[in-house]
mmCIF file of C-alpha atoms and ligand atoms in Angstrom:
data_model
loop_
_atom_site.group_PDB
_atom_site.id
_atom_site.type_symbol
_atom_site.label_atom_id
_atom_site.label_comp_id
_atom_site.label_asym_id
_atom_site.label_seq_id
_atom_site.Cartn_x
_atom_site.Cartn_y
_atom_site.Cartn_z
ATOM 1 C CA MET U 1 0.698 8.181 13.891
ATOM 2 C CA ALA U 2 1.890 4.642 13.924
ATOM 3 C CA VAL U 3 0.368 2.233 11.472
ATOM 4 C CA ALA U 4 0.540 -1.533 11.150
ATOM 5 C CA PHE U 5 3.401 -2.691 8.958
ATOM 6 C CA GLN U 6 2.351 -4.827 6.014
ATOM 7 C CA ASP U 7 4.729 -7.528 4.892
ATOM 8 C CA TYR U 8 3.806 -7.629 1.252
ATOM 9 C CA TYR U 9 6.127 -10.538 0.510
ATOM 10 C CA GLU U 10 4.534 -12.579 3.219
ATOM 11 C CA ILE U 11 1.051 -11.675 2.043
ATOM 12 C CA LEU U 12 1.816 -12.961 -1.451
ATOM 13 C CA GLY U 13 3.857 -15.839 -0.067
ATOM 14 C CA VAL U 14 6.992 -15.045 -2.047
ATOM 15 C CA LYS U 15 10.631 -14.464 -1.112
ATOM 16 C CA ARG U 16 12.018 -10.952 -0.976
ATOM 17 C CA GLU U 17 14.165 -11.632 -4.011
ATOM 18 C CA ALA U 18 11.274 -13.083 -6.042
ATOM 19 C CA ALA U 19 11.227 -12.217 -9.744
ATOM 20 C CA ASP U 20 8.357 -10.260 -11.264
ATOM 21 C CA LYS U 21 7.044 -13.427 -12.847
ATOM 22 C CA GLU U 22 6.819 -15.258 -9.536
ATOM 23 C CA ILE U 23 5.104 -12.307 -7.937
ATOM 24 C CA LYS U 24 2.603 -12.141 -10.711
ATOM 25 C CA SER U 25 1.805 -15.809 -10.636
ATOM 26 C CA ALA U 26 1.530 -15.838 -6.846
ATOM 27 C CA TYR U 27 -0.795 -12.905 -7.035
ATOM 28 C CA ARG U 28 -2.985 -14.491 -9.697
ATOM 29 C CA LYS U 29 -3.329 -17.665 -7.727
ATOM 30 C CA LEU U 30 -4.278 -15.864 -4.525
ATOM 31 C CA ALA U 31 -6.569 -13.400 -6.259
ATOM 32 C CA ARG U 32 -8.485 -16.260 -7.806
ATOM 33 C CA LYS U 33 -8.719 -18.053 -4.521
ATOM 34 C CA TRP U 34 -9.891 -15.051 -2.537
ATOM 35 C CA HIS U 35 -11.939 -13.192 -5.043
ATOM 36 C CA PRO U 36 -15.053 -12.106 -3.125
ATOM 37 C CA ASP U 37 -17.282 -13.306 -5.926
ATOM 38 C CA VAL U 38 -16.199 -16.852 -5.189
ATOM 39 C CA HIS U 39 -17.258 -16.594 -1.562
ATOM 40 C CA THR U 40 -20.890 -15.876 -1.193
ATOM 41 C CA THR U 41 -21.872 -16.454 2.394
ATOM 42 C CA GLY U 42 -21.701 -13.454 4.688
ATOM 43 C CA LYS U 43 -18.864 -14.291 7.014
ATOM 44 C CA GLN U 44 -16.700 -15.956 4.414
ATOM 45 C CA LYS U 45 -17.252 -13.106 2.039
ATOM 46 C CA ALA U 46 -16.040 -10.578 4.595
ATOM 47 C CA VAL U 47 -12.901 -12.604 5.201
ATOM 48 C CA ALA U 48 -12.346 -12.988 1.474
ATOM 49 C CA GLU U 49 -12.783 -9.292 0.877
ATOM 50 C CA GLU U 50 -10.228 -8.463 3.518
ATOM 51 C CA LYS U 51 -7.744 -10.988 2.123
ATOM 52 C CA PHE U 52 -8.378 -9.864 -1.402
ATOM 53 C CA LYS U 53 -7.774 -6.278 -0.453
ATOM 54 C CA LYS U 54 -4.433 -7.114 1.129
ATOM 55 C CA ILE U 55 -3.393 -9.255 -1.829
ATOM 56 C CA ASN U 56 -4.180 -6.435 -4.218
ATOM 57 C CA GLU U 57 -2.333 -3.925 -2.130
ATOM 58 C CA ALA U 58 0.715 -6.173 -1.925
ATOM 59 C CA TYR U 59 0.663 -6.703 -5.655
ATOM 60 C CA GLU U 60 0.156 -3.033 -6.266
ATOM 61 C CA VAL U 61 3.450 -2.372 -4.521
ATOM 62 C CA LEU U 62 5.516 -5.367 -5.577
ATOM 63 C CA SER U 63 4.517 -5.269 -9.238
ATOM 64 C CA ASP U 64 5.614 -1.670 -9.551
ATOM 65 C CA PRO U 65 9.427 -1.402 -9.661
ATOM 66 C CA GLU U 66 9.375 2.095 -8.227
ATOM 67 C CA LYS U 67 7.119 1.235 -5.329
ATOM 68 C CA ARG U 68 8.844 -2.042 -4.718
ATOM 69 C CA SER U 69 12.262 -0.449 -4.435
ATOM 70 C CA LYS U 70 10.872 2.193 -2.138
ATOM 71 C CA TYR U 71 9.264 -0.464 -0.019
ATOM 72 C CA ASP U 72 12.457 -2.523 0.007
ATOM 73 C CA ARG U 73 14.336 0.423 1.453
ATOM 74 C CA LEU U 74 12.525 -0.256 4.705
ATOM 75 C CA GLY U 75 14.644 -3.386 5.073
ATOM 76 C CA SER U 76 13.709 -6.891 6.059
ATOM 77 C CA ASN U 77 13.550 -6.463 9.813
ATOM 78 C CA TRP U 78 9.943 -5.445 9.847
ATOM 79 C CA HIS U 79 7.174 -7.870 10.649
ATOM 80 C CA ASN U 80 3.606 -8.001 9.611
ATOM 81 C CA GLY U 81 1.438 -5.920 11.925
ATOM 82 C CA GLN U 82 4.339 -4.237 13.700
ATOM 83 C CA ASP U 83 3.936 -0.546 14.659
ATOM 84 C CA PHE U 84 5.415 1.465 11.851
ATOM 85 C CA GLN U 85 6.127 5.115 11.301
ATOM 86 C CA PRO U 86 7.577 6.307 8.002
ATOM 87 C CA PRO U 87 10.976 8.034 8.248
ATOM 88 C CA PRO U 88 10.633 11.825 8.284
ATOM 89 C CA ASP U 89 12.438 12.268 4.965
ATOM 90 C CA TRP U 90 10.047 9.882 3.249
ATOM 91 C CA GLY U 91 8.658 11.767 0.266
ATOM 92 C CA ASN U 92 5.643 10.594 -1.651
ATOM 93 C CA ASN U 93 6.059 10.087 -5.305
ATOM 94 C CA GLY U 94 3.198 10.920 -7.560
ATOM 95 C CA ARG U 95 3.003 8.173 -10.086
ATOM 96 C CA PHE U 96 -0.164 7.951 -12.079
ATOM 97 C CA TYR U 97 -1.495 4.522 -12.697
ATOM 98 C CA SER U 98 -3.627 3.144 -15.420
ATOM 99 C CA SER U 99 -6.684 1.105 -14.695
ATOM 100 C CA ALA U 100 -4.973 -1.928 -16.174
ATOM 101 C CA ASP U 101 -2.847 -2.047 -13.059
ATOM 102 C CA PHE U 102 -5.888 -3.019 -11.121
ATOM 103 C CA PRO U 103 -7.451 -6.385 -11.422
ATOM 104 C CA GLY U 104 -10.882 -7.133 -10.199
ATOM 105 C CA GLY U 105 -14.281 -6.013 -11.238
ATOM 106 C CA GLU U 106 -16.862 -3.371 -10.849
ATOM 107 C CA GLY U 107 -19.152 -5.578 -8.866
ATOM 108 C CA GLY U 108 -16.461 -7.637 -7.226
ATOM 109 C CA PHE U 109 -14.768 -5.933 -4.378
ATOM 110 C CA GLN U 110 -16.022 -2.438 -4.271
ATOM 111 C CA GLY U 111 -16.265 -0.794 -0.944
ATOM 112 C CA THR U 112 -13.816 -3.085 0.807
ATOM 113 C CA GLY U 113 -12.104 -0.098 2.304
ATOM 114 C CA GLY U 114 -9.225 1.006 0.076
ATOM 115 C CA PHE U 115 -5.560 0.708 0.784
ATOM 116 C CA SER U 116 -4.273 0.321 4.283
ATOM 117 C CA ASP U 117 -3.017 3.231 6.341
ATOM 118 C CA PHE U 118 0.405 1.714 5.953
ATOM 119 C CA PHE U 119 0.184 1.999 2.190
ATOM 120 C CA GLU U 120 -1.093 5.531 2.473
ATOM 121 C CA SER U 121 1.741 6.526 4.752
ATOM 122 C CA LEU U 122 4.274 5.164 2.270
ATOM 123 C CA PHE U 123 2.823 6.149 -1.027
ATOM 124 C CA GLY U 124 0.387 8.837 -0.139
ATOM 125 C CA GLY U 125 -3.217 9.347 -1.010
ATOM 126 C CA GLY U 126 -2.694 12.084 -3.511
ATOM 127 C CA ALA U 127 -0.776 9.980 -5.933
ATOM 128 C CA PHE U 128 -3.725 8.706 -7.849
ATOM 129 C CA GLY U 129 -4.537 10.173 -11.193
ATOM 130 C CA HIS U 130 -7.348 7.794 -11.737
ATOM 131 C CA THR U 131 -9.755 9.098 -14.293
ATOM 132 C CA THR U 132 -10.662 6.161 -16.471
ATOM 133 C CA ALA U 133 -14.396 5.750 -16.372
ATOM 134 C CA GLY U 134 -15.507 2.843 -14.268
ATOM 135 C CA ALA U 135 -11.998 1.525 -13.951
ATOM 136 C CA GLY U 136 -11.328 -1.672 -12.115
ATOM 137 C CA ALA U 137 -10.468 -0.726 -8.604
ATOM 138 C CA THR U 138 -11.936 2.705 -8.233
ATOM 139 C CA GLY U 139 -14.401 1.426 -5.700
ATOM 140 C CA THR U 140 -11.667 0.465 -3.316
ATOM 141 C CA ARG U 141 -10.348 4.007 -3.271
ATOM 142 C CA ARG U 142 -13.595 5.614 -2.438
ATOM 143 C CA ARG U 143 -13.090 6.179 1.215
ATOM 144 C CA ALA U 144 -9.415 6.829 1.015
ATOM 145 C CA HIS U 145 -9.396 9.473 -1.672
ATOM 146 C CA GLY U 146 -12.773 11.072 -1.750
ATOM 147 C CA PRO U 147 -14.864 11.960 -4.752
ATOM 148 C CA ARG U 148 -13.168 12.650 -8.034
ATOM 149 C CA ARG U 149 -14.901 14.222 -10.965
ATOM 150 C CA GLY U 150 -14.997 12.240 -14.214
ATOM 151 C CA GLN U 151 -13.032 13.245 -17.269
ATOM 152 C CA ASP U 152 -14.333 15.687 -19.822
ATOM 153 C CA VAL U 153 -14.752 14.054 -23.180
ATOM 154 C CA ASP U 154 -14.435 15.667 -26.602
ATOM 155 C CA ALA U 155 -16.361 14.535 -29.633
ATOM 156 C CA GLU U 156 -17.248 15.999 -32.992
ATOM 157 C CA ILE U 157 -20.597 16.461 -34.622
ATOM 158 C CA GLU U 158 -21.029 17.183 -38.311
ATOM 159 C CA LEU U 159 -23.904 19.418 -39.283
ATOM 160 C CA PRO U 160 -25.343 20.785 -42.481
ATOM 161 C CA LEU U 161 -25.220 24.557 -42.527
ATOM 162 C CA GLU U 162 -28.978 24.944 -42.264
ATOM 163 C CA GLU U 163 -29.161 22.896 -39.068
ATOM 164 C CA ALA U 164 -26.385 24.896 -37.468
ATOM 165 C CA TYR U 165 -28.072 28.114 -38.455
ATOM 166 C CA HIS U 166 -31.615 27.298 -37.436
ATOM 167 C CA GLY U 167 -30.801 24.962 -34.547
ATOM 168 C CA VAL U 168 -32.073 21.417 -34.398
ATOM 169 C CA ASN U 169 -32.638 18.507 -32.055
ATOM 170 C CA LYS U 170 -30.391 15.630 -32.940
ATOM 171 C CA THR U 171 -30.082 12.050 -31.870
ATOM 172 C CA ILE U 172 -26.452 11.133 -31.890
ATOM 173 C CA GLN U 173 -24.590 7.926 -31.285
ATOM 174 C CA LEU U 174 -21.336 8.136 -29.464
ATOM 175 C CA SER U 175 -18.831 5.402 -29.324
ATOM 176 C CA ALA U 176 -16.741 5.288 -26.221
ATOM 177 C CA ASP U 177 -14.744 2.693 -24.383
ATOM 178 C CA ALA U 178 -16.406 0.981 -21.477
ATOM 179 C CA VAL U 179 -14.930 -1.298 -18.876
ATOM 180 C CA CYS U 180 -14.896 -4.864 -20.152
ATOM 181 C CA PRO U 181 -17.722 -6.733 -18.407
ATOM 182 C CA GLU U 182 -15.877 -10.018 -18.757
ATOM 183 C CA CYS U 183 -12.711 -9.129 -16.851
ATOM 184 C CA GLY U 184 -13.831 -5.945 -15.109
ATOM 185 C CA GLY U 185 -11.059 -3.954 -16.764
ATOM 186 C CA ALA U 186 -8.189 -6.192 -15.698
ATOM 187 C CA GLY U 187 -7.491 -7.447 -19.201
ATOM 188 C CA THR U 188 -6.659 -10.868 -17.847
ATOM 189 C CA LYS U 189 -8.772 -13.903 -17.277
ATOM 190 C CA GLU U 190 -7.593 -17.156 -15.745
ATOM 191 C CA ARG U 191 -4.025 -17.423 -16.969
ATOM 192 C CA GLY U 192 -4.281 -15.502 -20.209
ATOM 193 C CA PHE U 193 -5.648 -12.419 -21.810
ATOM 194 C CA CYS U 194 -9.323 -11.796 -21.483
ATOM 195 C CA PRO U 195 -10.966 -13.179 -24.636
ATOM 196 C CA ARG U 196 -13.615 -10.502 -24.697
ATOM 197 C CA CYS U 197 -11.367 -7.432 -24.742
ATOM 198 C CA GLY U 198 -8.109 -9.022 -25.856
ATOM 199 C CA GLY U 199 -6.276 -7.754 -22.794
ATOM 200 C CA THR U 200 -7.076 -4.073 -23.101
ATOM 201 C CA GLY U 201 -9.637 -4.128 -20.306
ATOM 202 C CA GLN U 202 -11.983 -2.054 -22.398
ATOM 203 C CA VAL U 203 -14.666 -2.777 -24.927
ATOM 204 C CA PRO U 204 -16.291 -0.418 -27.404
ATOM 205 C CA ASP U 205 -19.630 0.849 -26.294
ATOM 206 C CA THR U 206 -22.226 2.980 -28.035
ATOM 207 C CA LYS U 207 -24.566 5.364 -26.376
ATOM 208 C CA THR U 208 -27.392 7.354 -27.821
ATOM 209 C CA LEU U 209 -27.904 10.960 -26.821
ATOM 210 C CA GLU U 210 -30.474 13.590 -27.591
ATOM 211 C CA VAL U 211 -28.728 16.857 -28.292
ATOM 212 C CA LYS U 212 -30.229 20.265 -28.749
ATOM 213 C CA ILE U 213 -28.137 22.205 -31.259
ATOM 214 C CA PRO U 214 -28.568 25.904 -30.512
ATOM 215 C CA ALA U 215 -29.404 28.129 -33.457
ATOM 216 C CA GLY U 216 -26.482 30.069 -34.889
ATOM 217 C CA ILE U 217 -23.655 27.791 -33.845
ATOM 218 C CA ARG U 218 -20.642 28.061 -36.103
ATOM 219 C CA ASP U 219 -17.950 25.765 -37.357
ATOM 220 C CA GLY U 220 -15.677 24.940 -34.429
ATOM 221 C CA GLY U 221 -18.296 25.972 -31.874
ATOM 222 C CA ARG U 222 -18.641 23.748 -28.831
ATOM 223 C CA ILE U 223 -21.746 22.408 -27.193
ATOM 224 C CA ARG U 224 -21.383 21.312 -23.621
ATOM 225 C CA LEU U 225 -23.407 18.389 -22.401
ATOM 226 C CA ARG U 226 -23.210 18.432 -18.680
ATOM 227 C CA GLY U 227 -22.651 15.092 -17.035
ATOM 228 C CA GLN U 228 -22.239 13.106 -20.271
ATOM 229 C CA GLY U 229 -18.487 12.686 -19.943
ATOM 230 C CA GLY U 230 -16.447 10.130 -18.078
ATOM 231 C CA GLU U 231 -17.750 8.481 -14.960
ATOM 232 C CA GLY U 232 -16.629 10.024 -11.686
ATOM 233 C CA THR U 233 -15.041 7.966 -8.961
ATOM 234 C CA GLY U 234 -15.756 7.863 -5.280
ATOM 235 C CA GLY U 235 -19.152 9.448 -5.788
ATOM 236 C CA GLY U 236 -17.644 12.275 -7.842
ATOM 237 C CA ALA U 237 -19.737 13.889 -10.548
ATOM 238 C CA ARG U 238 -19.500 12.756 -14.139
ATOM 239 C CA GLY U 239 -17.401 14.833 -16.491
ATOM 240 C CA ASP U 240 -18.895 16.794 -19.339
ATOM 241 C CA LEU U 241 -19.100 15.993 -22.994
ATOM 242 C CA TYR U 242 -18.008 18.691 -25.416
ATOM 243 C CA LEU U 243 -19.354 18.390 -28.927
ATOM 244 C CA LYS U 244 -17.344 20.330 -31.431
ATOM 245 C CA VAL U 245 -19.342 21.390 -34.452
ATOM 246 C CA ARG U 246 -18.000 20.682 -37.925
ATOM 247 C CA LEU U 247 -19.997 22.170 -40.741
ATOM 248 C CA LEU U 248 -20.449 19.887 -43.716
ATOM 249 C CA PRO U 249 -19.547 21.317 -47.110
ATOM 250 C CA HIS U 250 -22.611 22.896 -48.650
ATOM 251 C CA SER U 251 -23.810 22.627 -52.233
ATOM 252 C CA VAL U 252 -24.831 26.281 -52.447
ATOM 253 C CA TYR U 253 -22.844 28.250 -49.865
ATOM 254 C CA THR U 254 -19.230 28.603 -48.970
ATOM 255 C CA VAL U 255 -18.728 29.726 -45.384
ATOM 256 C CA LYS U 256 -16.113 32.402 -44.763
ATOM 257 C CA GLY U 257 -16.177 33.365 -41.128
ATOM 258 C CA SER U 258 -19.631 34.768 -40.590
ATOM 259 C CA ASP U 259 -20.071 35.569 -44.266
ATOM 260 C CA LEU U 260 -21.536 33.289 -46.872
ATOM 261 C CA GLU U 261 -20.683 33.188 -50.490
ATOM 262 C CA THR U 262 -22.831 31.833 -53.272
ATOM 263 C CA GLU U 263 -22.920 31.946 -57.026
ATOM 264 C CA VAL U 264 -25.677 33.062 -59.357
ATOM 265 C CA ARG U 265 -25.699 32.350 -63.081
ATOM 266 C CA LEU U 266 -26.979 35.063 -65.378
ATOM 267 C CA LEU U 267 -27.732 35.090 -69.065
ATOM 268 C CA PRO U 268 -25.830 37.607 -71.174
ATOM 269 C CA ASP U 269 -28.918 39.759 -71.652
ATOM 270 C CA GLN U 270 -29.608 39.858 -67.902
ATOM 271 C CA ALA U 271 -26.035 40.907 -67.295
ATOM 272 C CA ALA U 272 -26.118 43.490 -70.067
ATOM 273 C CA LEU U 273 -29.435 45.059 -69.228
ATOM 274 C CA GLY U 274 -29.690 44.369 -65.529
ATOM 275 C CA ASP U 275 -32.431 42.329 -63.894
ATOM 276 C CA LYS U 276 -34.039 41.200 -60.708
ATOM 277 C CA VAL U 277 -33.068 37.639 -59.798
ATOM 278 C CA ARG U 278 -34.006 35.148 -57.123
ATOM 279 C CA VAL U 279 -31.130 34.342 -54.780
ATOM 280 C CA PRO U 280 -31.150 31.709 -52.040
ATOM 281 C CA THR U 281 -30.457 32.812 -48.475
ATOM 282 C CA LEU U 282 -30.660 30.899 -45.222
ATOM 283 C CA ASP U 283 -33.860 32.741 -44.475
ATOM 284 C CA GLY U 284 -35.374 31.763 -47.814
ATOM 285 C CA PRO U 285 -35.035 33.188 -51.326
ATOM 286 C CA VAL U 286 -34.849 36.942 -51.849
ATOM 287 C CA ILE U 287 -35.014 39.094 -54.957
ATOM 288 C CA MET U 288 -31.737 40.791 -55.754
ATOM 289 C CA THR U 289 -31.180 43.585 -58.231
ATOM 290 C CA VAL U 290 -28.430 42.986 -60.765
ATOM 291 C CA PRO U 291 -27.228 46.304 -62.173
ATOM 292 C CA PRO U 292 -26.901 46.714 -65.959
ATOM 293 C CA GLY U 293 -23.474 45.966 -67.360
ATOM 294 C CA SER U 294 -22.605 43.359 -64.725
ATOM 295 C CA HIS U 295 -19.871 40.932 -65.609
ATOM 296 C CA THR U 296 -18.552 37.647 -64.337
ATOM 297 C CA GLY U 297 -16.793 37.830 -61.004
ATOM 298 C CA ILE U 298 -18.662 40.778 -59.565
ATOM 299 C CA ARG U 299 -19.769 40.168 -55.998
ATOM 300 C CA LEU U 300 -22.979 41.667 -54.814
ATOM 301 C CA ARG U 301 -23.644 41.931 -51.143
ATOM 302 C CA LEU U 302 -26.813 40.955 -49.345
ATOM 303 C CA ARG U 303 -26.472 42.665 -46.025
ATOM 304 C CA GLU U 304 -26.937 40.568 -42.914
ATOM 305 C CA LYS U 305 -27.852 37.402 -44.712
ATOM 306 C CA GLY U 306 -24.807 35.590 -43.408
ATOM 307 C CA LEU U 307 -24.224 33.785 -40.136
ATOM 308 C CA PRO U 308 -24.379 35.267 -36.656
ATOM 309 C CA ALA U 309 -21.019 36.841 -35.840
ATOM 310 C CA ASN U 310 -19.248 36.833 -32.500
ATOM 311 C CA ASP U 311 -20.030 40.470 -31.809
ATOM 312 C CA GLY U 312 -23.765 39.847 -31.994
ATOM 313 C CA GLN U 313 -23.908 41.237 -35.513
ATOM 314 C CA ARG U 314 -24.707 39.175 -38.519
ATOM 315 C CA GLY U 315 -22.472 38.456 -41.455
ATOM 316 C CA ASP U 316 -23.350 39.154 -45.064
ATOM 317 C CA GLU U 317 -24.045 36.973 -48.032
ATOM 318 C CA TYR U 318 -21.953 37.652 -51.113
ATOM 319 C CA VAL U 319 -23.392 36.686 -54.447
ATOM 320 C CA ARG U 320 -20.836 36.110 -57.134
ATOM 321 C CA LEU U 321 -22.125 36.608 -60.669
ATOM 322 C CA VAL U 322 -21.308 34.169 -63.418
ATOM 323 C CA ILE U 323 -22.439 35.093 -66.899
ATOM 324 C CA ASP U 324 -23.186 32.082 -69.022
ATOM 325 C CA ILE U 325 -25.205 31.168 -72.059
ATOM 326 C CA PRO U 326 -27.982 28.617 -71.766
ATOM 327 C CA PRO U 327 -26.964 25.084 -72.762
ATOM 328 C CA THR U 328 -29.450 25.105 -75.611
ATOM 329 C CA LEU U 329 -30.737 28.007 -77.668
ATOM 330 C CA SER U 330 -34.127 28.087 -79.355
ATOM 331 C CA GLU U 331 -34.383 29.010 -83.024
ATOM 332 C CA GLU U 332 -35.679 32.395 -82.074
ATOM 333 C CA GLU U 333 -32.845 33.032 -79.660
ATOM 334 C CA LYS U 334 -30.335 31.979 -82.263
ATOM 335 C CA GLN U 335 -31.853 34.462 -84.700
ATOM 336 C CA LEU U 336 -31.636 37.221 -82.136
ATOM 337 C CA TYR U 337 -28.003 36.446 -81.380
ATOM 338 C CA GLN U 338 -27.383 36.444 -85.111
ATOM 339 C CA GLN U 339 -28.947 39.864 -85.374
ATOM 340 C CA LEU U 340 -26.763 41.079 -82.527
ATOM 341 C CA LYS U 341 -23.721 39.727 -84.297
ATOM 342 C CA GLU U 342 -24.654 41.428 -87.576
ATOM 343 C CA LEU U 343 -25.217 44.624 -85.685
ATOM 344 C CA ARG U 344 -21.652 44.589 -84.339
ATOM 345 C CA LYS U 345 -20.208 44.212 -87.837
ATOM 346 C CA LYS U 346 -21.684 47.502 -88.939
HETATM 347 ZN ZN1 ZN C 401 -11.804 -8.128 -20.688
#
C-alpha cells in the first residue's frame, strides 16, 4: 500500500544537514505557534491540530538519531505527499521511548489521529513501549496502536502483627508520580525547563485508598488492588497495585515463619515447683502449665497459636521461659530466701 511521503525537514523548515539544536529550536517555535490550545475556533483548531500533529511527527523522527538516520537513507529525492512504498528489506526497529520525548499535554492534542501511515510504514506500530501513566502524547496513539493496559505498580504496607492476623480495613496514602499539569509531561516550557516539575515532566502526587487487609496475611504476602495501578493508554484498562505486606517488629512476639515466639518470666519458686501462668496469644491470653523444675531457656509449645501456614494449618506459639527474681523483695520474702539458704548449708 502506497502512503504519502512526509518531508520532515520541510515540515520543520530546516535543511537536511541541520544540527540537533536547530531542529529542536525550529520544532519549539512551530509547536508553540500551532499548539491547538492557542487556536480555539473550530476551523482554525482543526488546522492547528493537523499541523501540530505533523510537526510532532517530524520532530519525533528528526530528534532521534536512529530514526533520523533511517529516514535519511530514503535519500533526498522524495517530495512531500509523493506516493511512497517502503523498500521490502525495511525492518522495523523496536525502540522504546520515554514520555519525555513527547511534548504537549493531556488536554492539548489528544485524539488528533496519531502518526501518519508513512510513519507507521517506516517505524512500525509495534515499536511503542509506552507505559507511563498519562504520558504526554498517549492520546495521539490511540487509534494507531489500540488499547494498552497500564503498568502494575508495587508498593509496601507496614502492619502490626495483630492487624495482619485479624485483618483490618486501612486507609493508606500512596505517593506516585503524576504527569506535570504545567507542561503536560514535556518537561519544557517556553524556552527552558518547566518551573513546576524542573524538567522531569512529572510531579509527586498522593492518593488515598481504602484497603481491606485479609485476615491471616503474612510478612511478604501481596494484596492485589485491581485497577489501582498505572493508567492505561488508548482506552486500555488500568494496571493493578500490589501491596506487599511488611510486618512491623512486635514488642511481645517474634515471627518465625508461621510460628511465634514469646518470652515469659517466672519466679524461682514457680520454676521450681511448677505453676499455671497467663501467656499472651493472638487469640487472647491463655493459661499455660509450667512443669516443676523448669529452667531458663526451655521452650514450651502452645499448639496452633501461631500464624496461618501455607498448607492451611496453623503454626504454633513457643513460649521461652526466663527465670528471674523480682526487682524488689519484701522482708518476708527475704526471710524465706534466707531460710532456703540456711537449709542448703546443712
Ligand atoms: Zn512540568
